């Protein structure tokens, strides 16, 4: 579990799109479809009124998934 406090911002990784594409590959989604889903999600998460569920939140979730994967918690 994260040690971040409520309202604290998680830094968005420059590799977030690559992380997204890797995660989508697990589900057999790659290439243009993976890119399209990433860009659609990012544009929605950048809409006005987003306070918590924004790009920072996606980056935070992706980091947690990466940490879990490195611990083999998501292994088959």
PDB file of C-alpha atoms in Angstrom, residues 1-57:
ATOM      1  CA  UNK A   1       0.000   0.000   0.000  1.00  0.00           C
ATOM      2  CA  UNK A   2       1.185   3.496  -0.764  1.00  0.00           C
ATOM      3  CA  UNK A   3       2.496   5.780   1.961  1.00  0.00           C
ATOM      4  CA  UNK A   4       1.157   8.844   0.130  1.00  0.00           C
ATOM      5  CA  UNK A   5      -1.228  11.098   1.981  1.00  0.00           C
ATOM      6  CA  UNK A   6      -4.522  12.339   0.613  1.00  0.00           C
ATOM      7  CA  UNK A   7      -3.988  15.157  -1.839  1.00  0.00           C
ATOM      8  CA  UNK A   8      -0.328  14.336  -2.444  1.00  0.00           C
ATOM      9  CA  UNK A   9       0.520  14.266  -6.142  1.00  0.00           C
ATOM     10  CA  UNK A  10       2.327  11.317  -7.699  1.00  0.00           C
ATOM     11  CA  UNK A  11       4.854  12.341 -10.363  1.00  0.00           C
ATOM     12  CA  UNK A  12       3.820  11.247 -13.850  1.00  0.00           C
ATOM     13  CA  UNK A  13       6.459   9.068 -15.470  1.00  0.00           C
ATOM     14  CA  UNK A  14       7.645   9.996 -18.933  1.00  0.00           C
ATOM     15  CA  UNK A  15       7.391   6.296 -19.665  1.00  0.00           C
ATOM     16  CA  UNK A  16       3.731   6.095 -18.706  1.00  0.00           C
ATOM     17  CA  UNK A  17       2.609   5.331 -22.257  1.00  0.00           C
ATOM     18  CA  UNK A  18       5.199   2.546 -22.500  1.00  0.00           C
ATOM     19  CA  UNK A  19       4.035   1.184 -19.144  1.00  0.00           C
ATOM     20  CA  UNK A  20       0.447   1.328 -20.405  1.00  0.00           C
ATOM     21  CA  UNK A  21       1.340  -0.516 -23.606  1.00  0.00           C
ATOM     22  CA  UNK A  22       3.135  -3.220 -21.619  1.00  0.00           C
ATOM     23  CA  UNK A  23       0.145  -3.641 -19.323  1.00  0.00           C
ATOM     24  CA  UNK A  24      -2.243  -3.865 -22.279  1.00  0.00           C
ATOM     25  CA  UNK A  25       0.012  -6.490 -23.859  1.00  0.00           C
ATOM     26  CA  UNK A  26      -0.901  -8.810 -20.977  1.00  0.00           C
ATOM     27  CA  UNK A  27      -4.456  -8.716 -22.341  1.00  0.00           C
ATOM     28  CA  UNK A  28      -3.382  -9.177 -25.955  1.00  0.00           C
ATOM     29  CA  UNK A  29      -3.893  -5.502 -26.820  1.00  0.00           C
ATOM     30  CA  UNK A  30      -1.009  -3.971 -28.751  1.00  0.00           C
ATOM     31  CA  UNK A  31      -0.039  -1.571 -31.514  1.00  0.00           C
ATOM     32  CA  UNK A  32      -2.513   1.088 -32.594  1.00  0.00           C
ATOM     33  CA  UNK A  33      -5.274  -0.158 -30.280  1.00  0.00           C
ATOM     34  CA  UNK A  34      -3.026   0.123 -27.214  1.00  0.00           C
ATOM     35  CA  UNK A  35      -2.002   3.633 -28.300  1.00  0.00           C
ATOM     36  CA  UNK A  36      -5.609   4.627 -28.957  1.00  0.00           C
ATOM     37  CA  UNK A  37      -6.807   3.418 -25.558  1.00  0.00           C
ATOM     38  CA  UNK A  38      -3.937   5.250 -23.856  1.00  0.00           C
ATOM     39  CA  UNK A  39      -4.603   8.546 -25.637  1.00  0.00           C
ATOM     40  CA  UNK A  40      -8.367   8.291 -25.107  1.00  0.00           C
ATOM     41  CA  UNK A  41      -7.889   7.619 -21.407  1.00  0.00           C
ATOM     42  CA  UNK A  42      -5.386  10.463 -21.045  1.00  0.00           C
ATOM     43  CA  UNK A  43      -7.664  12.946 -22.802  1.00  0.00           C
ATOM     44  CA  UNK A  44     -10.551  11.964 -20.536  1.00  0.00           C
ATOM     45  CA  UNK A  45      -8.408  12.170 -17.428  1.00  0.00           C
ATOM     46  CA  UNK A  46      -7.261  15.687 -18.425  1.00  0.00           C
ATOM     47  CA  UNK A  47     -10.835  17.004 -18.558  1.00  0.00           C
ATOM     48  CA  UNK A  48     -11.659  19.972 -16.309  1.00  0.00           C
ATOM     49  CA  UNK A  49     -12.972  18.976 -12.914  1.00  0.00           C
ATOM     50  CA  UNK A  50     -10.648  16.035 -12.419  1.00  0.00           C
ATOM     51  CA  UNK A  51      -9.166  16.350  -8.961  1.00  0.00           C
ATOM     52  CA  UNK A  52      -7.939  12.911  -7.934  1.00  0.00           C
ATOM     53  CA  UNK A  53      -8.660  10.611 -10.857  1.00  0.00           C
ATOM     54  CA  UNK A  54      -6.210  12.192 -13.286  1.00  0.00           C
ATOM     55  CA  UNK A  55      -2.897  11.355 -15.004  1.00  0.00           C
ATOM     56  CA  UNK A  56      -1.121  11.320 -11.659  1.00  0.00           C
ATOM     57  CA  UNK A  57      -3.561   8.693 -10.418  1.00  0.00           C
TER      58      UNK A  57
END
